[in-house]
Tab-separated table of C-alpha atoms and ligand atoms in Angstrom:
chain	number	residue	atom	x	y	z
A	514	MET	CA	-7.233	-37.718	-111.470
A	515	PRO	CA	-8.645	-34.170	-111.691
A	516	VAL	CA	-6.225	-31.445	-110.590
A	517	GLN	CA	-7.314	-29.760	-107.345
A	518	PRO	CA	-7.854	-26.024	-107.946
A	519	SER	CA	-5.836	-23.689	-105.728
A	520	PRO	CA	-7.754	-22.140	-102.842
A	521	VAL	CA	-8.866	-18.520	-102.928
A	522	VAL	CA	-6.402	-16.647	-100.691
A	523	MET	CA	-7.628	-13.604	-98.803
A	524	GLY	CA	-4.777	-11.169	-98.058
A	525	ILE	CA	-4.988	-8.600	-95.251
A	526	GLU	CA	-2.626	-5.619	-94.887
A	527	THR	CA	-2.726	-3.268	-91.874
A	528	SER	CA	0.918	-2.447	-91.119
A	529	CYS	CA	0.665	1.337	-91.412
A	530	ASP	CA	-2.153	3.652	-92.543
A	531	GLU	CA	-3.668	1.546	-95.329
A	532	THR	CA	-6.274	-1.151	-94.702
A	533	GLY	CA	-6.002	-3.464	-97.695
A	534	VAL	CA	-7.899	-6.665	-98.465
A	535	ALA	CA	-7.653	-8.706	-101.659
A	536	LEU	CA	-8.578	-12.111	-103.022
A	537	VAL	CA	-6.164	-13.987	-105.280
A	538	ARG	CA	-6.246	-17.503	-106.726
A	539	ASP	CA	-3.571	-19.054	-108.936
A	540	GLY	CA	-1.904	-15.699	-109.599
A	541	VAL	CA	-5.202	-14.100	-110.625
A	542	LEU	CA	-6.617	-11.120	-108.758
A	543	LEU	CA	-10.310	-11.725	-108.094
A	544	GLY	CA	-11.232	-8.690	-105.994
A	545	GLU	CA	-9.748	-6.005	-103.801
A	546	ALA	CA	-10.573	-3.115	-101.465
A	547	LEU	CA	-8.421	-0.385	-99.961
A	548	SER	CA	-9.150	2.204	-97.289
A	549	THR	CA	-6.661	4.791	-96.069
A	550	SER	CA	-6.498	6.898	-92.920
A	551	MET	CA	-3.878	9.193	-94.518
A	552	ASP	CA	-6.087	12.303	-94.287
A	553	GLN	CA	-6.486	11.804	-90.522
A	554	HIS	CA	-2.698	11.905	-90.048
A	555	ALA	CA	-1.968	14.864	-92.331
A	556	ARG	CA	-2.440	17.492	-89.609
A	557	TYR	CA	0.152	15.742	-87.422
A	558	GLY	CA	2.701	15.531	-90.251
A	559	GLY	CA	3.106	11.756	-89.844
A	560	VAL	CA	1.219	8.558	-89.052
A	561	VAL	CA	-0.231	8.472	-85.496
A	562	PRO	CA	-0.275	4.786	-84.421
A	563	GLU	CA	-3.475	4.969	-82.328
A	564	ILE	CA	-5.392	6.747	-85.084
A	565	ALA	CA	-4.156	4.223	-87.634
A	566	ALA	CA	-5.233	1.300	-85.426
A	567	ARG	CA	-8.707	2.752	-84.836
A	568	ALA	CA	-9.130	3.322	-88.566
A	569	HIS	CA	-8.139	-0.297	-89.286
A	570	VAL	CA	-10.720	-1.558	-86.781
A	571	GLN	CA	-13.399	0.487	-88.515
A	572	ALA	CA	-12.343	-0.334	-92.075
A	573	LEU	CA	-11.390	-3.990	-91.908
A	574	VAL	CA	-14.717	-5.805	-92.089
A	575	PRO	CA	-16.146	-3.341	-94.663
A	576	CYS	CA	-13.007	-3.914	-96.770
A	577	VAL	CA	-13.411	-7.708	-96.532
A	578	ARG	CA	-17.041	-7.330	-97.654
A	579	ALA	CA	-16.125	-4.949	-100.477
A	580	ALA	CA	-13.325	-7.208	-101.741
A	581	LEU	CA	-15.622	-10.258	-101.649
A	582	SER	CA	-18.394	-8.397	-103.406
A	583	SER	CA	-16.076	-7.104	-106.132
A	584	ALA	CA	-14.997	-10.722	-106.694
A	585	GLY	CA	-18.571	-12.044	-106.622
A	586	LEU	CA	-17.579	-14.366	-103.756
A	587	THR	CA	-18.646	-15.018	-100.151
A	588	THR	CA	-16.608	-15.919	-97.068
A	589	ALA	CA	-17.405	-19.575	-97.776
A	590	ASP	CA	-15.186	-19.347	-100.895
A	591	ILE	CA	-12.087	-18.305	-98.916
A	592	GLY	CA	-9.624	-21.199	-98.772
A	593	ALA	CA	-6.692	-19.564	-96.956
A	594	VAL	CA	-5.889	-16.296	-95.184
A	595	ALA	CA	-2.597	-14.386	-95.510
A	596	VAL	CA	-1.784	-11.416	-93.318
A	597	THR	CA	1.050	-8.954	-92.785
A	598	ALA	CA	2.521	-10.013	-89.419
A	599	GLY	CA	5.336	-7.438	-89.554
A	600	PRO	CA	7.170	-5.173	-89.708
A	601	GLY	CA	5.053	-2.104	-89.025
A	602	LEU	CA	3.243	-0.210	-86.290
A	603	ALA	CA	2.443	-2.608	-83.438
A	604	THR	CA	-1.029	-1.156	-82.864
A	605	ALA	CA	-1.879	-1.423	-86.549
A	606	LEU	CA	-0.431	-4.908	-87.102
A	607	HIS	CA	-2.419	-6.292	-84.145
A	608	VAL	CA	-5.695	-5.407	-85.862
A	609	GLY	CA	-4.865	-7.279	-89.068
A	610	VAL	CA	-3.315	-10.285	-87.333
A	611	SER	CA	-6.251	-10.643	-84.916
A	612	ALA	CA	-8.768	-10.361	-87.754
A	613	ALA	CA	-6.871	-12.856	-89.912
A	614	LYS	CA	-6.730	-15.365	-87.054
A	615	ALA	CA	-10.452	-14.899	-86.437
A	616	TYR	CA	-11.347	-15.442	-90.123
A	617	ALA	CA	-9.011	-18.452	-90.425
A	618	THR	CA	-10.430	-20.056	-87.270
A	619	ALA	CA	-14.074	-19.334	-88.095
A	620	LEU	CA	-13.706	-20.579	-91.684
A	621	ASP	CA	-11.405	-23.455	-90.673
A	622	VAL	CA	-8.785	-22.549	-93.286
A	623	PRO	CA	-4.976	-22.236	-93.048
A	624	LEU	CA	-3.320	-19.012	-91.926
A	625	TYR	CA	-0.146	-17.570	-93.505
A	626	GLY	CA	1.715	-14.774	-91.719
A	627	VAL	CA	3.862	-12.873	-94.202
A	628	HIS	CA	6.590	-10.242	-94.122
A	629	HIS	CA	5.318	-6.880	-95.335
A	630	LEU	CA	8.409	-6.185	-97.457
A	631	ALA	CA	8.229	-9.619	-99.086
A	632	GLY	CA	4.656	-8.615	-99.931
A	633	HIS	CA	6.040	-5.577	-101.757
A	634	LEU	CA	8.280	-7.943	-103.753
A	635	ALA	CA	5.191	-9.931	-104.783
A	636	ALA	CA	3.096	-6.856	-105.591
A	637	ASP	CA	2.807	-7.330	-109.336
A	638	LEU	CA	2.632	-11.117	-109.509
A	639	VAL	CA	-1.055	-10.720	-110.330
A	640	ASP	CA	-0.257	-8.455	-113.288
A	641	GLY	CA	2.620	-10.178	-114.967
A	642	GLU	CA	5.035	-13.021	-115.241
A	643	PRO	CA	6.489	-14.975	-112.306
A	644	LEU	CA	9.504	-13.276	-110.736
A	645	PRO	CA	12.877	-14.091	-112.315
A	646	ASP	CA	15.119	-16.235	-110.073
A	647	PRO	CA	17.568	-14.882	-109.053
A	648	LEU	CA	17.006	-11.141	-109.071
A	649	ILE	CA	18.346	-8.049	-107.353
A	650	ALA	CA	15.609	-6.183	-105.499
A	651	LEU	CA	15.652	-2.604	-104.336
A	652	ILE	CA	13.044	-2.013	-101.620
A	653	VAL	CA	12.339	1.659	-101.035
A	654	SER	CA	9.506	2.321	-98.593
A	655	GLY	CA	8.678	4.695	-95.775
A	656	GLY	CA	10.530	2.613	-93.207
A	657	HIS	CA	13.048	0.559	-95.183
A	658	THR	CA	15.683	0.862	-97.879
A	659	SER	CA	17.440	-2.361	-98.838
A	660	LEU	CA	19.265	-4.000	-101.706
A	661	LEU	CA	18.552	-7.719	-101.738
A	662	ARG	CA	19.438	-10.878	-103.600
A	663	VAL	CA	16.220	-12.838	-104.027
A	664	GLY	CA	15.921	-16.407	-105.296
A	665	ASP	CA	12.657	-18.352	-105.074
A	666	LEU	CA	10.621	-15.865	-103.051
A	667	ALA	CA	8.487	-18.542	-101.402
A	668	ARG	CA	11.311	-20.880	-100.436
A	669	ASP	CA	14.745	-19.302	-100.344
A	670	PRO	CA	16.352	-17.139	-97.685
A	671	ILE	CA	16.437	-13.487	-98.737
A	672	VAL	CA	19.984	-12.078	-98.679
A	673	HIS	CA	20.629	-8.441	-97.691
A	674	LEU	CA	23.426	-6.892	-99.755
A	675	GLY	CA	22.977	-3.541	-98.067
A	676	ASP	CA	20.536	-1.443	-96.062
A	677	THR	CA	20.251	2.134	-94.893
A	678	LEU	CA	22.318	3.185	-91.915
A	679	ASP	CA	19.766	5.812	-90.871
A	680	ASP	CA	16.681	7.218	-92.634
A	681	ALA	CA	14.796	5.219	-95.254
A	682	ALA	CA	14.374	6.783	-98.702
A	683	GLY	CA	10.644	7.420	-98.143
A	684	GLU	CA	11.340	8.878	-94.708
A	685	CYS	CA	13.855	11.247	-96.320
A	686	PHE	CA	11.227	12.350	-98.874
A	687	ASP	CA	8.700	12.900	-96.066
A	688	LYS	CA	11.105	14.854	-93.812
A	689	VAL	CA	12.529	17.041	-96.578
A	690	ALA	CA	9.013	17.773	-97.838
A	691	ARG	CA	8.195	19.081	-94.358
A	692	VAL	CA	11.251	21.333	-94.385
A	693	LEU	CA	10.189	22.632	-97.789
A	694	GLY	CA	6.641	23.285	-96.602
A	695	LEU	CA	5.012	20.576	-98.716
A	696	PRO	CA	1.979	18.620	-97.465
A	697	TYR	CA	2.054	15.121	-95.973
A	698	PRO	CA	2.750	12.550	-97.348
A	699	GLY	CA	5.901	14.151	-98.676
A	700	GLY	CA	6.938	11.658	-101.365
A	701	PRO	CA	4.025	12.222	-103.764
A	702	ALA	CA	4.196	16.002	-103.117
A	703	VAL	CA	7.922	16.159	-103.977
A	704	ASP	CA	7.269	14.035	-107.072
A	705	ARG	CA	4.539	16.444	-108.264
A	706	GLU	CA	6.444	19.658	-107.495
A	707	ALA	CA	9.654	18.466	-109.177
A	708	VAL	CA	8.000	17.913	-112.550
A	709	GLY	CA	9.345	20.317	-115.200
A	710	ASN	CA	11.973	21.804	-112.856
A	711	ASP	CA	15.762	21.672	-113.025
A	712	PRO	CA	17.267	18.648	-111.226
A	713	ALA	CA	20.788	20.018	-111.784
A	714	ALA	CA	20.144	23.462	-110.251
A	715	LEU	CA	21.783	22.487	-106.942
A	716	ALA	CA	24.400	19.800	-106.335
A	717	PHE	CA	23.144	18.108	-103.166
A	718	PRO	CA	25.410	15.352	-101.779
A	719	ARG	CA	25.213	11.750	-103.015
A	720	PRO	CA	25.854	9.929	-99.692
A	721	LEU	CA	28.099	6.842	-99.562
A	722	THR	CA	29.023	6.938	-103.237
A	723	GLY	CA	32.767	7.438	-102.779
A	724	ARG	CA	35.252	4.837	-104.027
A	725	THR	CA	35.949	3.580	-100.520
A	726	ASP	CA	32.314	3.584	-99.352
A	727	SER	CA	30.349	0.387	-98.916
A	728	PRO	CA	28.777	-0.017	-102.383
A	729	TYR	CA	25.319	-1.221	-101.335
A	730	THR	CA	24.825	0.698	-98.093
A	731	PHE	CA	22.615	3.787	-97.999
A	732	SER	CA	22.459	6.854	-95.774
A	733	PHE	CA	19.912	9.617	-96.221
A	734	SER	CA	19.975	11.636	-93.017
A	735	GLY	CA	22.974	13.723	-94.175
A	736	LEU	CA	21.178	14.591	-97.404
A	737	LYS	CA	18.089	15.617	-95.429
A	738	THR	CA	20.272	17.877	-93.281
A	739	ALA	CA	22.037	19.301	-96.340
A	740	VAL	CA	18.690	20.373	-97.842
A	741	ALA	CA	17.518	21.853	-94.515
A	742	ARG	CA	20.827	23.785	-94.120
A	743	TRP	CA	20.638	25.089	-97.678
A	744	VAL	CA	17.075	26.353	-97.126
A	745	GLU	CA	18.077	28.030	-93.827
A	746	ALA	CA	21.156	29.633	-95.362
A	747	HIS	CA	19.353	31.015	-98.419
A	748	PRO	CA	16.179	32.747	-97.187
A	749	ASP	CA	16.267	35.176	-100.120
A	750	SER	CA	17.391	32.722	-102.756
A	751	THR	CA	16.413	33.338	-106.358
A	752	VAL	CA	16.582	29.589	-107.037
A	753	PRO	CA	12.947	28.580	-107.643
A	754	ALA	CA	11.507	26.214	-104.995
A	755	GLY	CA	10.728	23.704	-107.741
A	756	ASP	CA	14.422	23.527	-108.646
A	757	VAL	CA	15.401	22.890	-105.006
A	758	ILE	CA	12.848	20.089	-104.842
A	759	ALA	CA	13.907	18.584	-108.188
A	760	SER	CA	17.599	18.740	-107.152
A	761	PHE	CA	16.866	16.961	-103.871
A	762	GLN	CA	14.821	14.267	-105.605
A	763	GLU	CA	17.591	13.778	-108.169
A	764	ALA	CA	20.150	13.164	-105.412
A	765	VAL	CA	17.978	10.403	-103.909
A	766	VAL	CA	17.124	8.624	-107.152
A	767	ASP	CA	20.688	8.966	-108.488
A	768	VAL	CA	22.068	7.118	-105.450
A	769	LEU	CA	19.303	4.480	-105.451
A	770	THR	CA	19.645	3.596	-109.126
A	771	ALA	CA	23.465	3.716	-109.202
A	772	LYS	CA	23.774	1.297	-106.260
A	773	ALA	CA	21.071	-1.037	-107.604
A	774	ILE	CA	22.779	-1.297	-110.984
A	775	ARG	CA	26.157	-1.812	-109.328
A	776	ALA	CA	24.649	-4.717	-107.347
A	777	CYS	CA	23.314	-6.307	-110.562
A	778	ARG	CA	26.702	-5.953	-112.271
A	779	ASP	CA	28.766	-7.205	-109.318
A	780	HIS	CA	26.518	-10.224	-108.841
A	781	GLU	CA	26.085	-10.844	-112.581
A	782	ILE	CA	22.306	-10.787	-112.230
A	783	GLY	CA	20.413	-9.367	-115.191
A	784	ASP	CA	17.085	-8.640	-113.468
A	785	LEU	CA	16.291	-5.720	-111.181
A	786	LEU	CA	13.011	-5.345	-109.288
A	787	ILE	CA	12.213	-2.018	-107.598
A	788	VAL	CA	9.336	-1.990	-105.096
A	789	GLY	CA	7.847	-0.063	-102.162
A	790	GLY	CA	6.122	3.297	-101.920
A	791	VAL	CA	9.061	5.278	-103.346
A	792	ALA	CA	8.992	3.044	-106.447
A	793	ALA	CA	5.909	5.092	-107.401
A	794	ASN	CA	8.232	8.087	-107.903
A	795	SER	CA	8.145	9.144	-111.537
A	796	ARG	CA	11.787	10.302	-111.689
A	797	LEU	CA	13.024	7.083	-110.043
A	798	ARG	CA	11.068	5.060	-112.598
A	799	ALA	CA	12.426	7.097	-115.511
A	800	LEU	CA	16.071	7.133	-114.397
A	801	ALA	CA	16.020	3.417	-113.510
A	802	ALA	CA	14.586	2.609	-116.963
A	803	GLN	CA	17.242	4.718	-118.671
A	804	ARG	CA	20.183	3.320	-116.705
A	805	CYS	CA	18.973	-0.297	-116.875
A	806	GLU	CA	18.598	-0.064	-120.631
A	807	ARG	CA	22.122	1.277	-120.947
A	808	ALA	CA	23.454	-1.508	-118.685
A	809	GLY	CA	21.483	-4.292	-120.407
A	810	ILE	CA	19.498	-5.049	-117.238
A	811	ARG	CA	15.839	-6.067	-117.345
A	812	LEU	CA	13.856	-3.762	-115.052
A	813	ARG	CA	10.586	-4.602	-113.356
A	814	ILE	CA	8.629	-2.066	-111.319
A	815	PRO	CA	4.990	-2.691	-110.337
A	816	ALA	CA	2.306	-0.315	-111.609
A	817	ARG	CA	2.303	2.832	-109.458
A	818	LYS	CA	-0.875	1.892	-107.599
A	819	ARG	CA	0.735	-1.386	-106.491
A	820	CYS	CA	3.885	0.306	-105.120
A	821	THR	CA	2.287	1.815	-102.025
A	822	ASP	CA	0.742	-0.466	-99.394
A	823	ASN	CA	-2.247	-2.568	-100.474
A	824	GLY	CA	-3.915	-5.913	-99.843
A	825	VAL	CA	-3.144	-7.334	-103.286
A	826	MET	CA	0.554	-7.736	-102.506
A	827	ILE	CA	-0.239	-9.757	-99.380
A	828	ALA	CA	-2.815	-11.951	-101.129
A	829	ALA	CA	-0.384	-12.461	-104.045
A	830	LEU	CA	2.372	-13.571	-101.670
A	831	GLY	CA	-0.038	-15.826	-99.750
A	832	ASP	CA	-1.130	-17.388	-103.037
A	833	LEU	CA	2.529	-17.933	-104.005
A	834	LEU	CA	3.230	-19.627	-100.654
A	835	VAL	CA	0.156	-21.853	-100.979
A	836	ARG	CA	1.089	-22.890	-104.521
A	837	SER	CA	4.661	-23.589	-103.388
A	838	GLY	CA	3.355	-26.050	-100.816
A	839	ALA	CA	4.426	-23.968	-97.798
A	840	ALA	CA	3.118	-25.160	-94.441
A	841	PRO	CA	0.754	-22.680	-92.747
A	842	SER	CA	2.056	-20.407	-90.020
A	843	ARG	CA	1.452	-21.320	-86.405
A	844	PRO	CA	-2.107	-20.610	-85.234
A	845	ASP	CA	-0.659	-18.499	-82.390
A	846	LEU	CA	0.903	-16.147	-84.965
A	847	ALA	CA	1.805	-12.848	-83.298
A	848	ALA	CA	2.383	-9.374	-84.697
A	849	MET	CA	6.128	-8.784	-85.161
A	850	PRO	CA	6.624	-5.004	-85.412
A	851	GLY	CA	10.380	-5.266	-85.941
A	852	ALA	CA	10.506	-8.394	-88.128
A	853	PHE	CA	13.756	-8.638	-90.120
A	854	LEU	CA	13.419	-9.632	-93.761
A	855	ASP	CA	15.164	-12.942	-94.285
A	856	GLN	CA	12.228	-14.998	-95.517
A	857	ALA	CA	8.820	-14.268	-96.997
A	858	GLN	CA	6.767	-16.128	-94.406
A	859	LEU	CA	6.551	-15.335	-90.698
A	860	GLY	CA	5.426	-17.469	-87.790
A	861	VAL	CA	6.719	-20.751	-89.202
A	862	ALA	CA	8.019	-23.355	-86.769
A	863	HIS	CA	10.597	-24.843	-89.147
A	864	PRO	CA	10.850	-22.849	-92.358
A	865	ALA	CA	11.196	-25.160	-95.332
A	866	ARG	CA	14.165	-23.851	-97.259
A	867	ARG	CA	15.635	-24.954	-100.524
A	868	ALA	CA	19.160	-26.285	-100.064
A	869	ALA	CA	21.806	-23.746	-101.124
B	2331	KG4	O1	5.542	1.164	-98.994
B	2331	KG4	P1	4.798	2.306	-98.411
B	2331	KG4	O2	3.423	2.605	-98.945
B	2331	KG4	O3	4.659	2.158	-96.863
B	2331	KG4	C1	5.671	1.576	-96.115
B	2331	KG4	O4	5.766	0.329	-96.119
B	2331	KG4	O5	6.464	2.364	-95.542
B	2331	KG4	O6	5.743	3.582	-98.587
B	2331	KG4	C2	5.361	4.841	-98.135
B	2331	KG4	C3	6.455	5.828	-98.513
B	2331	KG4	C4	6.226	7.219	-97.904
B	2331	KG4	O7	7.440	7.654	-97.342
B	2331	KG4	C5	5.840	8.046	-99.119
B	2331	KG4	O8	6.209	9.415	-99.004
B	2331	KG4	C6	6.634	7.360	-100.222
B	2331	KG4	O9	6.505	5.991	-99.934
B	2331	KG4	N1	6.077	7.642	-101.562
B	2331	KG4	C7	6.766	8.299	-102.516
B	2331	KG4	C8	5.875	8.434	-103.613
B	2331	KG4	N2	4.695	7.831	-103.287
B	2331	KG4	C9	4.848	7.348	-102.023
B	2331	KG4	N3	8.021	8.811	-102.521
B	2331	KG4	C10	8.414	9.455	-103.632
B	2331	KG4	N4	7.625	9.634	-104.718
B	2331	KG4	C11	6.359	9.139	-104.759
B	2331	KG4	N5	5.594	9.311	-105.844
B	2332	ZN	ZN1	5.000	-0.828	-97.426
């Protein structure tokens, strides 16, 4: 009997300021389109939910058309729709979820609601090998910082080893960048300005790295305050701004990589995956590579362009769910702005889980 080909999965991402659409089948990326409203938020120093939502409304259908055209496909070729149902900005998520439901209904194809952060974990499935099982994952985005134990991404519960108590790593980059007078978004600006400067010029604190601290828990608001205090207290400093920036960045990536490697060692897991917008940071990538090599840990980080939000990660996760035989999400799938990450799929009546 001939083997049925997998359906083409259209993935839709609208959780923050990026409208992303992509088409994936059997782990192969067929087409993609991305539109960002980042420039419209820059003057406010952060994402404005209403502006983001309006931009998604304007960009969504053009992105679907552009992704289809880059794949040489039409809507009739779409066999399933995956969409970020949460977490994210409520106004922004509603646009993607409503559009996904409309496409799925009109085309009479199954709908898969997915968790945005699980999408980050799947971001480079279209570029490389399947994910190792199990692995330790470090998610570092604008809203989340978590160390996770991940098994079969499509089927198993996702276990949180530790999270941030306050600011996320990306949020810390964005807030400190503001204090230092760098443009929004702060992460890429800090990354650029730190290049070639001295990361050891100032010894900023490494929060929660003491012997009695919880090994996998993060806290970045104290570090943010420490940088702000230092800047206030040294208006006439001779330390070059680039060295202050590089020293701050070093404190963040030192803590992130040390805790991630500790988690791999403690759990005897030889694979580390680092994802999310902050995974695009060049110093994080370099230090993680260096420390993982020394510790004998295999490191996987998606290409920089796949670290920040995009539609490919959602289509890749949808494709993984489809190929794993997951049941579609409920047709009344709702946006879940505060969705907790304990499984890849959202809006499932009875999640099918592999026995422990
Ligand atoms: O994953 P993402 O695109 O959106 C969320 O899901 O939050 O992450 C955005 C975050 C922002 O805080 C941004 O400043 C940070 O990722 N970011 C970076 C870099 N590129 C983006 N942080 C440090 N270095 C970068 N190169
Ligand atoms: Zn994200």
